[in-house]
Tab-separated table of C-alpha atoms in Angstrom:
chain	number	residue	atom	x	y	z
A	1	MET	CA	122.460	-71.460	-45.134
A	2	HIS	CA	123.589	-73.922	-42.396
A	3	GLU	CA	126.032	-75.196	-44.712
A	4	LEU	CA	128.492	-72.447	-43.526
A	5	SER	CA	128.455	-73.871	-39.874
A	6	ILE	CA	129.057	-77.304	-41.300
A	7	ALA	CA	131.904	-76.195	-43.612
A	8	MET	CA	133.593	-74.365	-40.698
A	9	SER	CA	133.206	-77.455	-38.617
A	10	ILE	CA	134.984	-79.538	-41.497
A	11	VAL	CA	137.832	-77.064	-41.653
A	12	GLU	CA	138.031	-77.076	-37.810
A	13	ILE	CA	138.198	-80.824	-37.535
A	14	ALA	CA	140.531	-81.284	-40.635
A	15	ALA	CA	142.947	-78.517	-39.195
A	16	ALA	CA	143.186	-80.243	-35.803
A	17	GLU	CA	143.793	-83.671	-37.460
A	18	LEU	CA	146.697	-82.034	-39.576
A	19	ARG	CA	148.252	-80.498	-36.433
A	20	GLN	CA	148.131	-84.074	-34.748
A	21	GLN	CA	149.314	-85.921	-37.767
A	22	GLY	CA	151.999	-83.496	-38.814
A	23	GLY	CA	152.040	-82.302	-42.425
A	24	THR	CA	151.968	-79.099	-44.333
A	25	THR	CA	148.419	-79.104	-45.582
A	26	VAL	CA	145.317	-80.965	-46.346
A	27	ALA	CA	144.864	-81.837	-50.034
A	28	ALA	CA	141.491	-83.258	-49.742
A	29	VAL	CA	138.708	-84.033	-47.289
A	30	HIS	CA	136.652	-87.064	-48.199
A	31	LEU	CA	132.936	-86.721	-46.988
A	32	ARG	CA	129.971	-88.814	-47.220
A	33	VAL	CA	126.633	-86.817	-47.058
A	34	GLY	CA	123.371	-88.537	-46.986
A	35	ALA	CA	120.468	-87.672	-49.099
A	36	TRP	CA	118.584	-86.943	-45.648
A	37	SER	CA	121.454	-85.227	-44.037
A	38	GLY	CA	119.569	-81.955	-44.760
A	39	VAL	CA	122.914	-80.721	-46.482
A	40	ALA	CA	122.839	-79.339	-50.191
A	41	ARG	CA	126.074	-80.551	-51.928
A	42	GLU	CA	126.339	-77.208	-54.023
A	43	ALA	CA	125.959	-74.933	-51.014
A	44	LEU	CA	128.277	-77.001	-49.003
A	45	GLN	CA	131.013	-76.681	-51.772
A	46	SER	CA	130.460	-73.059	-52.010
A	47	ALA	CA	130.574	-72.668	-48.222
A	48	PHE	CA	133.464	-74.723	-47.858
A	49	GLU	CA	135.289	-72.418	-50.284
A	50	LEU	CA	134.752	-69.467	-47.954
A	51	ALA	CA	135.425	-71.498	-44.768
A	52	ARG	CA	139.089	-72.762	-45.863
A	53	VAL	CA	140.379	-69.154	-46.625
A	54	ASP	CA	143.315	-68.151	-44.577
A	55	THR	CA	143.538	-71.681	-42.908
A	56	ALA	CA	145.946	-74.636	-43.393
A	57	LEU	CA	143.334	-75.909	-45.732
A	58	ASP	CA	143.450	-72.925	-48.255
A	59	ARG	CA	143.936	-75.514	-51.272
A	60	CYS	CA	141.846	-78.211	-49.875
A	61	GLN	CA	139.243	-79.961	-52.029
A	62	LEU	CA	136.049	-81.261	-50.677
A	63	GLN	CA	135.239	-84.860	-52.186
A	64	ILE	CA	131.669	-85.689	-51.510
A	65	GLU	CA	130.166	-89.091	-51.825
A	66	GLU	CA	126.434	-89.008	-51.620
A	67	VAL	CA	124.585	-91.686	-49.626
A	68	ALA	CA	121.131	-92.770	-50.855
A	69	VAL	CA	118.147	-92.950	-48.650
A	70	ALA	CA	117.721	-96.743	-47.697
A	71	MET	CA	115.088	-98.470	-45.654
A	72	HIS	CA	114.478	-101.655	-43.901
A	73	CYS	CA	111.115	-103.200	-45.739
A	74	PRO	CA	108.998	-105.154	-43.331
A	75	VAL	CA	107.601	-107.257	-46.138
A	76	CYS	CA	110.604	-107.905	-47.975
A	77	GLN	CA	112.562	-108.313	-44.662
A	78	CYS	CA	115.683	-106.620	-45.855
A	79	GLU	CA	117.333	-103.441	-46.595
A	80	ARG	CA	115.789	-101.784	-49.838
A	81	ALA	CA	116.147	-98.695	-51.580
A	82	ILE	CA	113.156	-96.219	-51.800
A	83	VAL	CA	111.228	-95.635	-54.999
A	84	SER	CA	112.278	-92.037	-55.367
A	85	PRO	CA	113.320	-89.137	-53.276
A	86	ASP	CA	109.699	-88.038	-53.517
A	87	ASP	CA	108.360	-91.187	-52.428
A	88	PRO	CA	110.174	-93.028	-49.637
A	89	ARG	CA	108.598	-96.396	-50.008
A	90	CYS	CA	110.180	-99.903	-50.887
A	91	GLY	CA	111.529	-99.748	-54.250
A	92	VAL	CA	110.611	-103.392	-55.013
A	93	CYS	CA	107.308	-103.854	-53.195
A	94	GLY	CA	105.890	-100.525	-52.422
A	95	SER	CA	105.567	-101.020	-48.793
A	96	ALA	CA	106.048	-98.338	-46.100
A	97	ALA	CA	109.492	-98.541	-44.218
A	98	SER	CA	109.549	-99.910	-40.758
A	99	GLU	CA	112.862	-97.669	-40.302
A	100	PHE	CA	115.493	-96.053	-42.399
A	101	VAL	CA	118.830	-97.350	-42.180
A	102	HIS	CA	120.775	-94.769	-44.486
A	103	GLY	CA	120.392	-91.243	-45.564
A	104	ARG	CA	121.219	-89.156	-42.473
A	105	GLU	CA	124.942	-89.651	-42.845
A	106	LEU	CA	127.273	-86.543	-42.393
A	107	GLU	CA	130.709	-87.571	-41.878
A	108	ILE	CA	134.434	-87.011	-42.702
A	109	VAL	CA	135.509	-90.387	-43.865
A	110	ALA	CA	139.364	-89.641	-44.422
A	111	LEU	CA	141.897	-86.897	-45.174
A	112	GLU	CA	144.468	-86.518	-47.684
A	113	ILE	CA	147.445	-85.212	-45.756
A	114	GLU	CA	150.467	-83.709	-47.745
A	115	THR	CA	154.084	-84.144	-46.022
B	1	MET	CA	164.194	-77.942	-58.525
B	2	ASN	CA	161.222	-80.231	-58.578
B	3	VAL	CA	160.030	-80.799	-54.867
B	4	LEU	CA	157.884	-84.039	-54.665
B	5	LYS	CA	155.119	-83.883	-52.284
B	6	GLU	CA	153.824	-86.901	-50.594
B	7	THR	CA	150.280	-87.340	-49.845
B	8	ARG	CA	148.921	-89.763	-47.335
B	9	LEU	CA	145.489	-90.937	-46.785
B	10	VAL	CA	144.423	-90.606	-43.149
B	11	ALA	CA	141.183	-92.478	-42.281
B	12	LEU	CA	138.842	-90.584	-39.911
B	13	ARG	CA	135.225	-91.683	-39.753
B	14	THR	CA	134.211	-88.631	-37.633
B	15	HIS	CA	130.808	-87.056	-37.548
B	16	VAL	CA	131.163	-83.508	-39.107
B	17	LEU	CA	129.151	-81.753	-36.332
B	18	LYS	CA	131.421	-83.581	-33.661
B	19	HIS	CA	131.521	-80.403	-31.627
B	20	ASN	CA	127.884	-79.660	-31.555
B	21	ASP	CA	127.017	-83.365	-30.739
B	22	VAL	CA	129.388	-83.305	-27.845
B	23	VAL	CA	127.853	-80.168	-26.227
B	24	ALA	CA	124.353	-81.673	-27.166
B	25	ARG	CA	125.336	-84.881	-25.023
B	26	SER	CA	126.519	-83.042	-22.125
B	27	LEU	CA	123.350	-80.923	-22.006
B	28	ARG	CA	121.177	-84.019	-22.340
B	29	GLU	CA	123.117	-85.568	-19.464
B	30	GLU	CA	122.540	-82.346	-17.618
B	31	PHE	CA	118.891	-82.140	-18.207
B	32	LEU	CA	118.587	-85.803	-17.025
B	33	ALA	CA	120.648	-85.126	-13.804
B	34	ASN	CA	118.488	-82.433	-12.890
B	35	GLU	CA	115.254	-83.940	-14.127
B	36	VAL	CA	114.343	-81.494	-16.581
B	37	CYS	CA	112.396	-82.599	-19.473
B	38	ALA	CA	113.680	-80.722	-22.563
B	39	ILE	CA	111.340	-80.260	-25.507
B	40	SER	CA	112.264	-78.525	-28.854
B	41	LEU	CA	109.720	-77.249	-31.287
B	42	VAL	CA	110.594	-76.910	-35.154
B	43	SER	CA	108.439	-75.863	-37.928
B	44	SER	CA	108.255	-73.589	-40.817
B	45	PRO	CA	107.660	-69.817	-39.944
B	46	GLY	CA	104.045	-69.163	-39.124
B	47	ALA	CA	103.247	-72.852	-38.286
B	48	GLY	CA	102.185	-71.659	-34.769
B	49	LYS	CA	104.878	-72.573	-32.411
B	50	THR	CA	104.715	-69.401	-30.268
B	51	ALA	CA	100.877	-69.614	-30.152
B	52	LEU	CA	100.981	-73.272	-29.163
B	53	LEU	CA	103.687	-72.759	-26.472
B	54	GLU	CA	101.764	-69.741	-25.016
B	55	GLN	CA	98.929	-72.034	-24.261
B	56	LEU	CA	101.084	-74.999	-23.153
B	57	LEU	CA	103.416	-72.679	-20.794
B	58	GLY	CA	100.057	-71.131	-19.381
B	59	ARG	CA	98.591	-74.484	-18.584
B	60	LEU	CA	101.900	-76.292	-17.374
B	61	ILE	CA	102.843	-73.175	-14.999
B	62	LEU	CA	100.068	-73.988	-12.834
B	63	GLN	CA	101.519	-77.203	-11.789
B	64	TYR	CA	105.315	-77.095	-12.807
B	65	HIS	CA	108.476	-74.867	-13.078
B	66	VAL	CA	108.608	-74.117	-16.622
B	67	ALA	CA	111.058	-72.272	-18.784
B	68	ALA	CA	111.580	-71.606	-22.561
B	69	LEU	CA	114.272	-70.415	-24.926
B	70	VAL	CA	113.050	-68.783	-28.219
B	71	GLY	CA	115.156	-68.754	-31.233
B	72	ASP	CA	114.757	-66.009	-33.892
B	73	LEU	CA	116.872	-64.038	-36.256
B	74	ALA	CA	115.613	-60.798	-34.733
B	75	THR	CA	113.181	-59.139	-32.476
B	76	ASP	CA	112.312	-60.473	-28.907
B	77	ASN	CA	108.491	-60.286	-29.600
B	78	ASP	CA	108.125	-64.190	-29.246
B	79	ALA	CA	109.919	-63.951	-25.734
B	80	ARG	CA	107.688	-61.098	-24.787
B	81	ARG	CA	104.463	-63.055	-25.830
B	82	LEU	CA	105.662	-66.109	-23.809
B	83	GLY	CA	106.913	-64.104	-20.808
B	84	ARG	CA	103.261	-63.065	-20.273
B	85	SER	CA	102.404	-66.805	-19.140
B	86	GLY	CA	104.769	-66.271	-16.160
B	87	ALA	CA	107.330	-68.810	-17.077
B	88	LEU	CA	110.996	-68.112	-17.301
B	89	VAL	CA	111.705	-66.843	-21.048
B	90	ARG	CA	114.893	-66.031	-22.737
B	91	GLN	CA	115.135	-65.011	-26.405
B	92	ILE	CA	118.018	-66.474	-28.478
B	93	THR	CA	118.677	-63.791	-31.244
B	94	THR	CA	120.593	-65.532	-33.904
B	95	GLY	CA	121.364	-62.779	-36.410
B	96	THR	CA	121.814	-64.197	-39.594
B	97	ILE	CA	121.900	-67.819	-38.316
B	98	CYS	CA	119.038	-69.920	-39.631
B	99	HIS	CA	118.971	-72.565	-36.878
B	100	LEU	CA	119.697	-72.973	-33.235
B	101	GLU	CA	123.329	-74.938	-32.304
B	102	ALA	CA	123.940	-76.665	-29.001
B	103	GLU	CA	126.441	-74.017	-27.894
B	104	MET	CA	123.904	-71.189	-28.297
B	105	VAL	CA	121.478	-73.302	-25.925
B	106	ARG	CA	124.121	-73.970	-23.321
B	107	THR	CA	125.250	-70.254	-23.224
B	108	ALA	CA	121.588	-69.138	-22.823
B	109	LEU	CA	121.122	-71.617	-19.959
B	110	LEU	CA	124.373	-70.595	-18.005
B	111	ASP	CA	122.781	-68.519	-15.172
B	112	TRP	CA	119.584	-70.631	-14.954
B	113	SER	CA	119.478	-73.306	-12.122
B	114	LEU	CA	118.266	-76.368	-14.115
B	115	ARG	CA	117.638	-77.858	-10.871
B	116	ASP	CA	114.533	-75.677	-10.260
B	117	LEU	CA	113.081	-76.596	-13.723
B	118	ASP	CA	110.520	-79.413	-14.693
B	119	PHE	CA	110.048	-78.306	-18.417
B	120	LEU	CA	112.564	-76.596	-20.635
B	121	PHE	CA	111.095	-75.671	-24.037
B	122	ILE	CA	113.397	-74.573	-26.872
B	123	GLU	CA	111.499	-73.115	-29.905
B	124	ASN	CA	113.871	-73.264	-32.949
B	125	VAL	CA	114.178	-70.704	-35.582
B	126	GLY	CA	111.174	-71.192	-38.063
B	127	ASN	CA	112.834	-73.262	-40.789
B	128	LEU	CA	112.130	-76.854	-41.975
B	129	VAL	CA	115.463	-77.160	-43.255
B	130	CYS	CA	118.554	-76.176	-41.184
B	131	PRO	CA	117.408	-77.077	-37.595
B	132	ALA	CA	117.189	-80.650	-38.826
B	133	THR	CA	121.007	-81.237	-38.656
B	134	PHE	CA	121.729	-80.003	-35.037
B	135	ASP	CA	120.957	-81.845	-32.060
B	136	LEU	CA	120.301	-79.306	-29.247
B	137	GLY	CA	120.199	-81.983	-26.415
B	138	GLU	CA	116.620	-81.980	-26.297
B	139	GLN	CA	114.800	-85.264	-25.113
B	140	ILE	CA	111.900	-84.864	-27.514
B	141	ARG	CA	111.758	-83.046	-30.728
B	142	LEU	CA	108.374	-81.922	-31.739
B	143	VAL	CA	107.788	-81.047	-35.288
B	144	LEU	CA	104.733	-78.913	-36.252
B	145	PHE	CA	102.878	-78.376	-39.499
B	146	SER	CA	99.716	-76.422	-39.858
B	147	VAL	CA	96.733	-77.626	-41.937
B	148	THR	CA	97.429	-74.408	-44.153
B	149	GLU	CA	100.683	-75.663	-45.405
B	150	GLY	CA	99.841	-78.572	-47.566
B	151	GLU	CA	99.666	-82.258	-47.040
B	152	ASP	CA	102.751	-83.109	-48.726
B	153	LYS	CA	105.141	-81.103	-46.206
B	154	PRO	CA	106.594	-84.470	-44.783
B	155	LEU	CA	107.634	-85.586	-48.271
B	156	LYS	CA	108.975	-82.087	-49.138
B	157	TYR	CA	111.040	-81.933	-45.886
B	158	PRO	CA	111.727	-85.638	-45.126
B	159	THR	CA	114.996	-84.766	-43.012
B	160	ILE	CA	113.311	-82.716	-40.312
B	161	PHE	CA	110.189	-84.955	-40.023
B	162	ASN	CA	112.502	-88.047	-39.897
B	163	SER	CA	114.460	-86.359	-37.198
B	164	ALA	CA	111.237	-85.686	-34.858
B	165	ASP	CA	109.948	-87.574	-31.958
B	166	ALA	CA	106.368	-86.909	-32.298
B	167	ALA	CA	104.294	-84.266	-34.737
B	168	VAL	CA	101.775	-81.872	-34.174
B	169	ILE	CA	99.257	-80.816	-36.830
B	170	THR	CA	98.441	-77.216	-35.854
B	171	LYS	CA	95.551	-74.850	-36.747
B	172	VAL	CA	93.049	-77.684	-36.964
B	173	ASP	CA	90.240	-75.453	-36.587
B	174	LEU	CA	90.924	-74.343	-40.117
B	175	ALA	CA	91.068	-77.643	-41.810
B	176	GLN	CA	87.792	-77.732	-43.259
B	177	ALA	CA	88.031	-74.174	-44.572
B	178	VAL	CA	91.219	-74.853	-46.339
B	179	GLU	CA	90.030	-78.121	-47.415
B	180	CYS	CA	92.775	-79.980	-45.694
B	181	ASP	CA	93.147	-83.792	-46.261
B	182	LEU	CA	94.007	-84.632	-42.699
B	183	PRO	CA	94.291	-88.578	-43.184
B	184	ALA	CA	96.716	-87.731	-46.106
B	185	MET	CA	98.872	-85.619	-43.773
B	186	HIS	CA	98.964	-88.782	-41.380
B	187	ARG	CA	99.856	-91.027	-44.188
B	188	ASN	CA	102.820	-88.784	-45.262
B	189	LEU	CA	103.908	-88.410	-41.669
B	190	GLN	CA	103.934	-92.296	-41.253
B	191	LEU	CA	105.893	-92.655	-44.584
B	192	VAL	CA	108.905	-90.499	-43.500
B	193	ARG	CA	108.881	-91.247	-39.878
B	194	PRO	CA	107.192	-94.699	-39.202
B	195	GLY	CA	105.539	-95.096	-36.119
B	196	ILE	CA	105.576	-91.392	-35.156
B	197	GLU	CA	102.933	-90.124	-32.607
B	198	VAL	CA	100.780	-87.353	-34.298
B	199	LEU	CA	98.500	-85.063	-32.223
B	200	GLU	CA	96.002	-82.645	-33.926
B	201	VAL	CA	95.672	-79.249	-32.298
B	202	SER	CA	94.284	-75.755	-32.235
B	203	ALA	CA	95.931	-73.062	-29.973
B	204	LYS	CA	92.831	-71.051	-30.853
B	205	SER	CA	89.841	-73.270	-30.141
B	206	GLY	CA	91.821	-75.441	-27.539
B	207	GLN	CA	91.033	-78.652	-29.620
B	208	GLY	CA	93.826	-81.229	-28.734
B	209	LEU	CA	95.440	-79.169	-25.941
B	210	ASP	CA	94.274	-81.695	-23.271
B	211	GLN	CA	96.006	-84.609	-25.307
B	212	LEU	CA	99.182	-82.328	-25.924
B	213	LEU	CA	99.316	-81.757	-22.207
B	214	THR	CA	99.052	-85.414	-21.394
B	215	PHE	CA	101.869	-86.036	-24.066
B	216	VAL	CA	104.196	-83.728	-22.427
B	217	GLU	CA	103.683	-84.870	-18.958
B	218	GLN	CA	104.078	-88.525	-20.069
B	219	SER	CA	107.204	-87.612	-21.782
B	220	ARG	CA	108.605	-85.906	-18.497
B	221	ARG	CA	107.936	-89.151	-16.490
B	222	ARG	CA	109.587	-91.477	-19.247
B	223	GLN	CA	112.524	-89.081	-19.467
B	224	CYS	CA	112.959	-88.503	-15.801
B	225	PRO	CA	111.702	-91.706	-14.229
B	226	GLY	CA	112.258	-90.438	-10.720
B	227	THR	CA	109.698	-87.995	-11.079
């Protein structure tokens, strides 16, 4: 359950930004979470509901945008989606990746701050 | 009275684990400044991290100043096992936390003089999921998996295998007994982490330990060019 550590970190960052920006509360946090970030969406939502209690974010919603794994295909010579989460090869030609370019994202994109 | 609330959107683009990353970066800088090669080990429980580390510490200590941090939810059994090698060892007991974070590493190192060390090993809590997300400031992350665990482990846990710098297949002395398809293991590793260096070892028979020792010594020379 490392999602609780992550949820607490989100609350900390958003609360600090709220203090800096001025405002009454944070209505929503927009998050980008990669399929290979190691974070489970449902677990993060539950953990966030715990982490926000008794903070300036007590009514805050977590809006999660999922980012699919993408690879650089050495044969197609461009960025490609993978076949499936269980099969991380090029979705077009089936080659193994030379590297992965998306999927590890775990970032706060924006906050909705209420004045 | 209807009070109108105004909401404004503030763009941020901040990594969620910013604090952990900042601590990890400062640890990495400290390791570099003190010419310490920091190597972490991650694997599922029972893959043989401690057994391998016992062998590695026992050999390295003949030539180097070596220390190890060991993360576990409970007990200091692993630290006591590793301490027999003569290396400096400290247990980090995480309680209910399923992974190590950079702050725990920093706290554990507070009263150690990094200047006096050549190698620092960090054995993470046995878990193939949670440790993947947390940078500990290590220069090399070794992911271990044993021949008894199934060839498709890298495909089941791509996040942690993709975050590793090198992979160690452990318990290779049992490969035949459990009908392990070693080439399939190698193929699956390369699929999720293209180009990853892979070593096959057995802490029990000693197979591959020389190669592993060479790998860690080369890592130290690469990470700490002055040594």
